[in-house]
Coordinates of C-alpha atoms in Angstrom, one line a residue:
M1 CA -0.9 132.7 179.1
N2 CA -2.0 133.2 175.6
T3 CA 0.2 131.9 172.8
P4 CA 1.4 134.9 170.7
R5 CA 0.1 134.4 167.1
N6 CA 1.3 137.6 165.4
R7 CA 4.8 136.6 164.9
T8 CA 5.6 135.0 161.5
V9 CA 8.6 133.0 160.2
K10 CA 10.1 132.4 156.8
I11 CA 9.8 129.0 155.1
G12 CA 13.2 127.8 156.3
E13 CA 12.4 128.4 159.9
A14 CA 8.9 126.9 159.5
A15 CA 10.5 123.8 158.1
K16 CA 13.0 123.6 161.0
L17 CA 10.2 124.2 163.6
T18 CA 8.1 121.3 162.1
G19 CA 10.9 118.9 161.3
T20 CA 10.4 118.9 157.6
T21 CA 12.0 120.7 154.6
P22 CA 11.2 123.8 152.6
R23 CA 10.7 121.5 149.6
A24 CA 8.1 119.5 151.4
I25 CA 6.2 122.6 152.5
R26 CA 6.2 124.0 148.9
H27 CA 4.8 120.6 147.8
Y28 CA 2.0 120.9 150.4
H29 CA 1.1 124.3 148.7
Q30 CA 1.1 122.7 145.2
V31 CA -1.3 119.9 146.2
D32 CA -3.6 122.2 148.2
L33 CA -2.8 120.8 151.6
L34 CA -1.5 124.1 152.9
P35 CA -2.9 127.5 152.0
E36 CA -0.5 129.9 150.5
P37 CA 0.5 132.4 153.3
E38 CA 0.8 136.1 152.9
R39 CA 4.2 137.3 151.8
G40 CA 6.3 139.9 153.5
H41 CA 7.7 143.1 152.1
D42 CA 10.6 141.1 150.7
G43 CA 8.2 138.9 148.7
R44 CA 8.9 135.8 150.8
R45 CA 6.3 133.6 152.3
R46 CA 5.6 134.2 156.0
Y47 CA 4.1 131.5 158.2
G48 CA 2.1 132.1 161.3
Y49 CA 1.1 129.8 164.2
D50 CA -1.9 128.3 162.4
A51 CA 0.3 127.3 159.4
I52 CA 2.8 125.6 161.7
V53 CA 0.1 123.7 163.4
R54 CA -1.3 122.5 160.1
I55 CA 2.1 121.4 158.9
L56 CA 2.5 119.4 162.1
W57 CA -0.9 117.7 161.6
I58 CA 0.1 116.9 157.9
R59 CA 3.4 115.4 159.1
R60 CA 1.7 113.3 161.8
M61 CA -0.8 111.9 159.2
T62 CA 1.9 111.1 156.7
E63 CA 3.8 109.2 159.4
L64 CA 0.6 107.2 159.9
G65 CA 0.8 106.1 156.3
M66 CA -1.9 108.4 154.8
R67 CA -1.5 109.5 151.2
L68 CA -1.5 113.2 150.6
D69 CA -4.8 113.1 148.8
H70 CA -6.3 111.3 151.8
I71 CA -4.9 113.9 154.1
R72 CA -6.4 116.6 152.0
T73 CA -9.8 114.9 152.2
S74 CA -9.4 114.3 156.0
L75 CA -8.6 118.0 156.6
A76 CA -11.5 119.0 154.6
A77 CA -13.9 116.4 156.1
R78 CA -17.2 118.1 156.9
N79 CA -18.3 115.6 159.5
D80 CA -17.1 112.6 161.6
Q81 CA -18.6 110.1 159.1
D82 CA -16.5 111.4 156.3
R83 CA -13.4 111.0 158.4
K84 CA -14.4 107.6 159.7
T85 CA -14.8 106.4 156.1
L86 CA -11.4 107.7 155.2
L87 CA -9.8 106.1 158.2
D88 CA -11.5 102.7 157.4
E89 CA -10.0 102.9 153.9
L90 CA -6.6 103.7 155.5
D91 CA -6.9 100.7 157.9
E92 CA -7.6 98.4 154.9
T93 CA -4.5 99.8 153.1
L94 CA -2.3 99.3 156.1
A95 CA -3.6 95.7 156.6
T96 CA -2.6 94.9 153.0
Q97 CA 0.8 96.5 153.5
E98 CA 1.2 94.5 156.7
E99 CA 0.4 91.2 154.9
T100 CA 2.9 92.2 152.2
I101 CA 5.6 92.7 154.8
R102 CA 4.8 89.4 156.4
R103 CA 5.0 87.6 153.0
Q104 CA 8.3 89.3 152.3
R105 CA 9.7 88.2 155.6
R106 CA 8.6 84.7 155.1
A107 CA 10.3 84.7 151.7
L108 CA 13.5 86.1 153.3
R109 CA 13.3 83.3 155.9
R110 CA 13.0 80.7 153.2
L111 CA 15.9 82.2 151.3
R112 CA 18.1 82.0 154.5
E113 CA 17.0 78.4 155.2
T114 CA 17.6 77.1 151.7
G115 CA 20.7 79.0 151.1
S116 CA 19.8 79.2 147.4
D117 CA 17.5 80.8 144.9
L118 CA 15.0 78.0 145.7
G119 CA 13.9 80.2 148.6
L120 CA 12.6 82.9 146.2
L121 CA 10.1 80.6 144.6
A122 CA 6.5 80.2 145.8
P123 CA 6.2 78.7 149.3
N124 CA 4.5 75.5 148.1
V125 CA 7.3 74.9 145.7
T126 CA 10.1 75.5 148.2
E127 CA 8.3 73.5 150.9
L128 CA 7.6 70.6 148.6
L129 CA 11.2 70.2 147.6
T130 CA 12.3 70.6 151.2
E131 CA 9.9 67.9 152.3
L132 CA 11.1 65.6 149.6
G133 CA 14.6 65.8 150.9
A134 CA 15.9 69.1 149.5
V135 CA 16.8 67.6 146.1
A136 CA 19.9 69.4 144.8
L137 CA 18.8 71.3 141.7
S138 CA 21.0 72.8 139.1
Q139 CA 20.7 76.5 138.3
A140 CA 19.1 75.5 135.0
D141 CA 16.4 73.6 137.0
L142 CA 15.8 76.6 139.2
D143 CA 15.5 78.8 136.2
T144 CA 12.9 76.5 134.6
L145 CA 10.9 76.4 137.9
L146 CA 10.9 80.2 138.0
V147 CA 9.7 80.5 134.4
T148 CA 7.0 77.9 134.9
E149 CA 5.8 79.6 138.1
H150 CA 5.7 83.0 136.4
L151 CA 3.9 81.8 133.3
F152 CA 1.6 79.1 134.7
G153 CA 1.4 79.6 138.4
P154 CA 2.7 78.0 141.6
E155 CA 0.7 74.8 141.2
A156 CA 2.3 74.1 137.8
A157 CA 5.8 74.8 139.3
A158 CA 5.0 72.4 142.2
H159 CA 4.1 69.7 139.8
Q160 CA 7.3 70.3 138.0
A161 CA 9.2 70.1 141.3
Q162 CA 7.7 66.6 141.8
G163 CA 9.2 65.6 138.5
H164 CA 12.6 66.8 139.7
H165 CA 12.3 64.6 142.8
I166 CA 11.2 61.6 140.8
L167 CA 14.2 61.9 138.5
A168 CA 16.6 62.4 141.5
T169 CA 15.3 59.2 143.2
H170 CA 14.8 56.9 140.3
S171 CA 18.1 56.2 138.5
E172 CA 16.5 54.4 135.5
L173 CA 14.2 57.4 134.8
R174 CA 17.2 59.8 135.2
A175 CA 19.2 57.8 132.7
E176 CA 16.3 57.8 130.3
R177 CA 15.8 61.6 130.6
D178 CA 19.5 62.2 130.0
R179 CA 19.3 60.0 126.9
I180 CA 16.3 61.9 125.6
D181 CA 18.0 65.2 126.4
R182 CA 21.0 64.1 124.3
K183 CA 18.8 63.1 121.4
M184 CA 17.0 66.4 121.7
A185 CA 20.3 68.3 121.6
E186 CA 21.2 66.4 118.3
L187 CA 18.2 68.2 116.7
K188 CA 19.9 71.5 117.3
D189 CA 20.3 72.3 113.6
A190 CA 17.5 70.2 112.2
E191 CA 14.3 71.2 110.5
A192 CA 10.8 70.5 111.6
D193 CA 10.3 67.6 109.1
D194 CA 13.3 65.7 110.4
P195 CA 12.3 62.0 110.6
R196 CA 13.8 61.8 114.1
V197 CA 11.2 64.3 115.5
E198 CA 8.2 62.1 115.8
E199 CA 10.1 59.1 117.2
L200 CA 11.7 61.3 119.9
A201 CA 8.4 63.0 120.8
A202 CA 6.9 59.5 121.3
Q203 CA 9.8 58.5 123.5
F204 CA 9.5 61.6 125.6
F205 CA 5.8 61.2 126.0
A206 CA 6.3 57.6 127.1
H207 CA 8.9 58.9 129.6
I208 CA 6.4 61.4 131.0
Q209 CA 3.8 58.8 131.4
A210 CA 6.2 56.5 133.3
M211 CA 7.0 59.4 135.6
A212 CA 3.3 60.2 136.1
E213 CA 2.7 56.5 137.1
I214 CA 5.3 56.7 139.7
E215 CA 3.9 59.9 141.1
R216 CA 0.5 58.4 141.4
A217 CA 1.9 55.3 143.1
A218 CA 3.8 57.5 145.5
G219 CA 0.7 59.4 146.4
F220 CA 1.8 62.7 145.0
P221 CA -1.0 65.3 144.6
Q222 CA -2.4 65.2 141.1
S223 CA -3.4 68.4 139.3
D224 CA -7.1 69.2 139.2
E225 CA -6.6 71.4 136.2
P226 CA -8.3 70.2 132.9
G227 CA -6.0 68.9 130.2
L228 CA -4.4 71.0 127.6
R229 CA -6.8 72.6 125.1
V230 CA -6.3 72.0 121.4
E231 CA -7.6 74.5 118.9
V232 CA -7.9 74.0 115.2
D233 CA -8.0 76.8 112.6
T234 CA -11.0 76.1 110.5
E235 CA -9.5 77.6 107.4
S236 CA -5.9 76.4 107.5
G237 CA -6.4 73.3 109.6
Q238 CA -3.4 74.3 111.8
V239 CA -3.5 72.8 115.3
S240 CA -2.3 74.9 118.3
L241 CA -2.1 74.6 122.0
P242 CA -3.2 78.0 123.5
D243 CA -2.3 76.9 127.0
L244 CA 1.3 76.6 126.1
E245 CA 1.5 79.8 124.0
P246 CA 3.2 81.8 126.8
F247 CA 6.0 79.3 126.9
G248 CA 6.3 79.3 123.1
N249 CA 6.7 83.1 123.1
L250 CA 9.9 83.0 125.2
P251 CA 13.0 83.9 123.3
T252 CA 15.0 80.7 122.9
D253 CA 17.5 79.2 120.5
E254 CA 15.4 76.2 119.8
S255 CA 15.6 74.8 116.3
P256 CA 12.5 74.1 114.2
A257 CA 12.9 70.4 114.9
Q258 CA 13.1 70.9 118.7
R259 CA 10.1 73.2 118.7
R260 CA 8.1 70.7 116.6
C261 CA 9.0 68.0 119.0
A262 CA 7.7 70.0 121.9
E263 CA 4.5 70.7 120.0
L264 CA 4.0 67.0 119.3
I265 CA 4.6 66.1 123.0
G266 CA 2.0 68.8 123.9
L267 CA -0.5 67.3 121.5
K268 CA 0.0 63.8 122.9
L269 CA -0.5 65.2 126.5
A270 CA -3.7 66.8 125.2
G271 CA -4.9 63.4 123.9
W272 CA -4.6 64.6 120.3
S273 CA -3.7 62.2 117.5
P274 CA -3.1 62.5 113.7
A275 CA -6.4 60.6 113.2
E276 CA -8.3 63.5 114.6
R277 CA -6.8 65.7 111.8
G278 CA -7.7 63.2 109.1
E279 CA -4.1 62.2 108.6
A280 CA -4.4 58.6 109.6

């Protein structure tokens, strides 16, 4: 029996028949997915069998994950090769989405297992701290790891995580870091030329070196990244550390003395000395 094709329906019934909405059908018209149908004597759109079938095909392709512009291209494809190219592109898109979902689920699993924001950090950071005995970190420590990971990448955050483990397992280094932190806090209202700045920077640098020595002795992975770069303005002679610039741009309440102390530590880590500026 032949399917009758002379009967037409209004947009509301067309939407009901195809499991969509009048708004969606109007959008299909706007993006040239569905030709505008003839209108009845009342000025309303009338949809025939062919339009219903096309809407069903559009819906099936959207359920597959195809974008509307891809659907338009597919429906207008002149040959099988055009459609194959389009479907290959869609397959690549879906593969990317699939990997994204897997990554999100892995992050969710880590979040459940750790029971803290630690699970939201990069896998290598979370796994490292877990392997090292799930060192209890303060929220401030987690905040710092997040900032480091965002600005400098997961490897830098993993190296910082090693430092947290060293401090948690070596009481003498923990005591020294706490002492330095108290001294740094005393510079809260000090200016950059405060005489305490250079001495504290030297102490902090020595502390970092002591931690690095323990890390090496313990067999912790060492970074393959080159050392910090130092740039000197040829006109003003001002020295800067471009690698640390993102961190320096963060909004903080550091005093000029605290910022200067951090700069001096960075220069020491880069192997820079006052002699290289002609100040010795």
